[in-house]
mmCIF file of C-alpha atoms and ligand atoms in Angstrom:
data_model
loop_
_atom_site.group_PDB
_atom_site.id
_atom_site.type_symbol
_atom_site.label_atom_id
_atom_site.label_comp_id
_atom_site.label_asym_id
_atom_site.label_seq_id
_atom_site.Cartn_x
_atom_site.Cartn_y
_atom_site.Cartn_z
ATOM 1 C CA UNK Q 245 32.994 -10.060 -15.054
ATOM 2 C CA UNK Q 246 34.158 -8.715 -11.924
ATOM 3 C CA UNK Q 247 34.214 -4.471 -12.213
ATOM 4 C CA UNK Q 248 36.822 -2.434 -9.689
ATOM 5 C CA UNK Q 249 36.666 1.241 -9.250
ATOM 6 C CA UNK Q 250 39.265 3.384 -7.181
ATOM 7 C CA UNK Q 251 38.205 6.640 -5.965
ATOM 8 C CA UNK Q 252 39.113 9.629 -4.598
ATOM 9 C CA UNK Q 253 38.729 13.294 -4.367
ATOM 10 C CA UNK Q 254 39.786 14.883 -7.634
ATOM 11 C CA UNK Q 255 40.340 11.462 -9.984
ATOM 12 C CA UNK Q 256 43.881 13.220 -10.832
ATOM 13 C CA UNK Q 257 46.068 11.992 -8.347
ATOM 14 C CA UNK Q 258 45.539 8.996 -6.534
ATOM 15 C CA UNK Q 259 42.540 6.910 -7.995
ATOM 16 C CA UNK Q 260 43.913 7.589 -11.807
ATOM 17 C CA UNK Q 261 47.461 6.226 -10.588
ATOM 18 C CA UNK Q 262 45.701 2.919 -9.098
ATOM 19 C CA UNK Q 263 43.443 2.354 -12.157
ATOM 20 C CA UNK Q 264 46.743 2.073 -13.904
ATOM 21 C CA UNK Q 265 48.517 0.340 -11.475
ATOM 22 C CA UNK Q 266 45.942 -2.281 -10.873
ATOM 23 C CA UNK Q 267 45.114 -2.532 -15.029
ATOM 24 C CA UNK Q 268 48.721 -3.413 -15.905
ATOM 25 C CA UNK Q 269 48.716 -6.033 -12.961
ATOM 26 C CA UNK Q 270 45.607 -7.043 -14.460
ATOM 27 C CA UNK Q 271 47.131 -6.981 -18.201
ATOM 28 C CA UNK Q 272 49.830 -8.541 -16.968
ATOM 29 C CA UNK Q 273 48.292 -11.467 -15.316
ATOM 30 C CA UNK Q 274 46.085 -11.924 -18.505
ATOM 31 C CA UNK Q 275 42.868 -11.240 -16.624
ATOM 32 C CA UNK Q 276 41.788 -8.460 -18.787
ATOM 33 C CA UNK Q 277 38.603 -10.529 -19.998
ATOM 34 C CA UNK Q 278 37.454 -10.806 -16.927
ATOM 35 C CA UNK Q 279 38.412 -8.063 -14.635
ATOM 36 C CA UNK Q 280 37.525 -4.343 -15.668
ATOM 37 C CA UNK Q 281 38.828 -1.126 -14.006
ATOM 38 C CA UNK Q 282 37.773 2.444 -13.838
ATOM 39 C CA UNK Q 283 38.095 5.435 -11.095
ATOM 40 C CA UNK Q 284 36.561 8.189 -10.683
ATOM 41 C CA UNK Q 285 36.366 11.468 -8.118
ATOM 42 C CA UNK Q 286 33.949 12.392 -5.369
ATOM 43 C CA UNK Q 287 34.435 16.451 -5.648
ATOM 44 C CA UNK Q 288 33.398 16.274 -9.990
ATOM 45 C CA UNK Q 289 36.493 19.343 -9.868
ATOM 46 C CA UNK Q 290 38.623 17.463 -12.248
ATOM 47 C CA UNK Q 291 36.175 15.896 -14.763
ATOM 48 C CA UNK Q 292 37.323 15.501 -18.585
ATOM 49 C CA UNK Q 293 41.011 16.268 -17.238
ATOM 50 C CA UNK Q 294 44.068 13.829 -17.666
ATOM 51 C CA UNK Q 295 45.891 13.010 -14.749
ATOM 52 C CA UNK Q 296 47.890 15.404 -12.659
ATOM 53 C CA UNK Q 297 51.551 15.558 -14.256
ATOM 54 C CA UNK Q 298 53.804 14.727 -11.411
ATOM 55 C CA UNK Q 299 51.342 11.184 -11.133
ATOM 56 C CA UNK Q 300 51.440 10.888 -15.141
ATOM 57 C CA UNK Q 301 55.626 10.566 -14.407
ATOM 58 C CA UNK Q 302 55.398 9.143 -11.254
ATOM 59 C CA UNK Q 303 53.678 6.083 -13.029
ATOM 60 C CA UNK Q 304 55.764 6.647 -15.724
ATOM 61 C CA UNK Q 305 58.756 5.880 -14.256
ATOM 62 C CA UNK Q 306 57.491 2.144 -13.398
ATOM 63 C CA UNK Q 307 56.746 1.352 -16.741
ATOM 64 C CA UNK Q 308 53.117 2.469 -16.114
ATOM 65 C CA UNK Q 309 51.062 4.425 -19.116
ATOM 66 C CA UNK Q 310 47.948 6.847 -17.461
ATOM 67 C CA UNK Q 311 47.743 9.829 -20.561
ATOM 68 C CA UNK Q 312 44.473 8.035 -21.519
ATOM 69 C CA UNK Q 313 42.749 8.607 -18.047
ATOM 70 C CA UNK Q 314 40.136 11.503 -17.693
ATOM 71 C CA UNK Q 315 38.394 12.480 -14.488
ATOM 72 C CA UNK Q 316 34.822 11.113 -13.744
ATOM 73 C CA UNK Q 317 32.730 12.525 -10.826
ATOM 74 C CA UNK Q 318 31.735 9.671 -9.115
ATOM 75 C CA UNK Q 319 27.845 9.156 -8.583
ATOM 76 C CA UNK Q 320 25.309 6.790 -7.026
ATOM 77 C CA UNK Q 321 25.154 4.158 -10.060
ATOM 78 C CA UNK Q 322 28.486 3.518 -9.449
ATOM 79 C CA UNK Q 323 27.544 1.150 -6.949
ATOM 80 C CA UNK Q 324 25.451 -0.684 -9.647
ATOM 81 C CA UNK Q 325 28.070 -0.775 -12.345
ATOM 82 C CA UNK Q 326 30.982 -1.909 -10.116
ATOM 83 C CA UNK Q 327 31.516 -4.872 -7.779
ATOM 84 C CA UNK Q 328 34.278 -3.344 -5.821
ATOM 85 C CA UNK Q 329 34.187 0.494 -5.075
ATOM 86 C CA UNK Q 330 37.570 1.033 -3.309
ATOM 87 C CA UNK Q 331 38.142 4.312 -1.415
ATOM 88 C CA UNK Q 332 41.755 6.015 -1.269
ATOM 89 C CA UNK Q 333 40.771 7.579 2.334
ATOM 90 C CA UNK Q 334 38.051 8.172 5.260
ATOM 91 C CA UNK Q 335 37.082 11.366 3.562
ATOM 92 C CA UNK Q 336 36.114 9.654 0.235
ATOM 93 C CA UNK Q 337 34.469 6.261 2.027
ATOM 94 C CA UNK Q 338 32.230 9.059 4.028
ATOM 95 C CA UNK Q 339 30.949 10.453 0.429
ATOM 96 C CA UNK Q 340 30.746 7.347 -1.188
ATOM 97 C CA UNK Q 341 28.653 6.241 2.201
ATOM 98 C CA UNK Q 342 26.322 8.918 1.317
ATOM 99 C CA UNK Q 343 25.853 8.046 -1.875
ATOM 100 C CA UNK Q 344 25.476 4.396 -2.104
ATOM 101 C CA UNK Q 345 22.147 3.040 -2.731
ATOM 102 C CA UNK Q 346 20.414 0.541 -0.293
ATOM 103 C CA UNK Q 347 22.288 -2.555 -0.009
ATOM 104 C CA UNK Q 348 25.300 -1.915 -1.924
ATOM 105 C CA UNK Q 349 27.268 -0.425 1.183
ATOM 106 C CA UNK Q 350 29.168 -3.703 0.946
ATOM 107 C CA UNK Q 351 30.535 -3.041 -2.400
ATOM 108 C CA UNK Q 352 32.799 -0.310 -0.197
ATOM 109 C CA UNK Q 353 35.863 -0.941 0.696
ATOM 110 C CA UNK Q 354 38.859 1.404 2.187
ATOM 111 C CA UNK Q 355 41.649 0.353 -0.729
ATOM 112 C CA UNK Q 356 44.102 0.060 1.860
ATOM 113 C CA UNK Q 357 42.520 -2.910 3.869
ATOM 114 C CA UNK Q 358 43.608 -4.779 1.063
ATOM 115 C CA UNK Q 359 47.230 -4.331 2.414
ATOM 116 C CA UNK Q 360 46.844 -4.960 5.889
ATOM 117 C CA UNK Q 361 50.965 -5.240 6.368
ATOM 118 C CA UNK Q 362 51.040 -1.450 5.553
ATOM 119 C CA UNK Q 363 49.449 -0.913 8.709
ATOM 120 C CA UNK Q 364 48.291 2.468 7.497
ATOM 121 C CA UNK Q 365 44.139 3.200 6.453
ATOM 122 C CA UNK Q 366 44.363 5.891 3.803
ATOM 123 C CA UNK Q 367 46.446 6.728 0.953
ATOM 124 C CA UNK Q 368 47.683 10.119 1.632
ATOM 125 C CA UNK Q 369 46.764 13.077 -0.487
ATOM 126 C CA UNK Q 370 50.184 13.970 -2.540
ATOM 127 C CA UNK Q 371 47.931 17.061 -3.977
ATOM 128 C CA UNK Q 372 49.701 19.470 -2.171
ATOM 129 C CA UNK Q 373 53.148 17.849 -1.719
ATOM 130 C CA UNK Q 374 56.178 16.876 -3.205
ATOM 131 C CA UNK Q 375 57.166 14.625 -5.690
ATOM 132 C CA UNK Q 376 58.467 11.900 -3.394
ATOM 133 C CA UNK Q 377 54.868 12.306 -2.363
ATOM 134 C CA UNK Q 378 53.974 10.385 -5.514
ATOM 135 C CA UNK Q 379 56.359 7.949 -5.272
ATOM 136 C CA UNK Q 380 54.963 6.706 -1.431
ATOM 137 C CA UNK Q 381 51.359 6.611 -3.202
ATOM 138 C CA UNK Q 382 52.518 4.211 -5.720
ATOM 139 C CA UNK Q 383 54.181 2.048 -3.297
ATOM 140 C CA UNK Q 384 51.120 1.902 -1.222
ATOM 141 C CA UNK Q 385 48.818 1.367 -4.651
ATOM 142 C CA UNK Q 386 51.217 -1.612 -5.993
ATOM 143 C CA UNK Q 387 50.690 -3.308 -2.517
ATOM 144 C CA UNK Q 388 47.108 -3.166 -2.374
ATOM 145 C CA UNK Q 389 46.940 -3.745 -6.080
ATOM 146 C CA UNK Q 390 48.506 -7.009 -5.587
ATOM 147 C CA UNK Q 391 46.279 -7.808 -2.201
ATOM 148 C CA UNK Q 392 43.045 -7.048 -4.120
ATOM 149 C CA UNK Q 393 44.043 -9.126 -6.999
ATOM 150 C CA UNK Q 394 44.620 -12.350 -4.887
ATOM 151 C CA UNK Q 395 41.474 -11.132 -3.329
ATOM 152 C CA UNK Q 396 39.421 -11.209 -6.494
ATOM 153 C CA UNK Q 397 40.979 -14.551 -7.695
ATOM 154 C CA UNK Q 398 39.842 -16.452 -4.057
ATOM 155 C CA UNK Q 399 36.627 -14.621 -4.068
ATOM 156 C CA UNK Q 400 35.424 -14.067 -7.500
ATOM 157 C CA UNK Q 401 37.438 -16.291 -9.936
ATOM 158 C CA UNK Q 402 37.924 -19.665 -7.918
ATOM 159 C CA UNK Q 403 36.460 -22.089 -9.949
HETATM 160 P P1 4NP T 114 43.397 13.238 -5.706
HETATM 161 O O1 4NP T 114 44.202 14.587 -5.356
HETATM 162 O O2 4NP T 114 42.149 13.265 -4.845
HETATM 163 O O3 4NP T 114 44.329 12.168 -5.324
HETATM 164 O O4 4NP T 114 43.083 13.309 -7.185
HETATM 165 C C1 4NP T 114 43.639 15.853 -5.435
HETATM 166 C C2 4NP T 114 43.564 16.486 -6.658
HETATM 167 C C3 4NP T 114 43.040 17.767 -6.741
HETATM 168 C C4 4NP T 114 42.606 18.414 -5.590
HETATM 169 C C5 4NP T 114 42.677 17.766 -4.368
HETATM 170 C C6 4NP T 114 43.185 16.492 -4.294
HETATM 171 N N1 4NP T 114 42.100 19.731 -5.678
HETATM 172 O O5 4NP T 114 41.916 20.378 -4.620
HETATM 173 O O6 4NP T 114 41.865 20.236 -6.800
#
């Protein structure tokens, strides 16, 4: 099994919208068996919520389903139970950083290095923003989503 967590700061925004983005690529490409998916939040602000409307119909619009999320604060044994802990920006690679146990630093990755054409680092906080703010999130997730997977399959799943 290969297990992927996206994080950020209050699991509402943009970690929730990649777990969904990434899970119906996943769905989609019939690697549900062997790829699992999860996000959670380094600030704990959000836990037990569903995701932040304006991301619910962002996704929504794309064909993408996220009611069932809830927020998760993220923790230390996250580093344990996943192989790839994916940060949305520097902020949330910092607390992860401080968190991760001994030796699992290389389980961290900055999500967007996994879409190197962007040429951006971080997926921007649409928090505070606009709904076209959502929109530019998912178009950064989908990229990544699909650099990640074909990641994964070279890494993980060549047989
Ligand atoms: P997210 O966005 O980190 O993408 O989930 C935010 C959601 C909530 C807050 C900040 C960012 N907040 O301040 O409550």
């Amino acid at each position: 099994m290969v297990n992927v967590v996206f994080v950020c700061l209050g699991n509402i925004c943009r970690s929730p919208s990649a777990e969904g983005v990434f899970r119906k690529l996943v769905r989609d490409e019939g690697l549900s068996d062997v790829i699992t998916t999860d996000s959670s939040g380094t600030s704990g602000w959000h836990i037990g919520e569903a995701p932040d409307p304006r991301a619910q119909e962002a996704a929504q619009r794309r064909g993408i389903d996220i009611s069932d999320l809830r927020g998760r604060k993220s923790a230390a044994r996250d580093f344990r139970d996943f192989d790839y802990v994916l940060a949305m920006d520097r902020r949330n690679y910092a607390d992860l950083s401080a968190i991760a146990p001994k030796g699992a630093e290389d389980r961290l990755h900055m999500f967007l290095s996994f879409a190197p054409h962007l040429g951006e680092t971080e997926v921007p906080d649409p928090y505070y923003g606009g709904d076209q703010g959502f929109d530019d999130v998912l178009d950064m997730i989908e990229a990544a989503s699909k650099g990640l997977l074909d990641h994964i399959r070279k890494t993980d799943l060549a047989t």
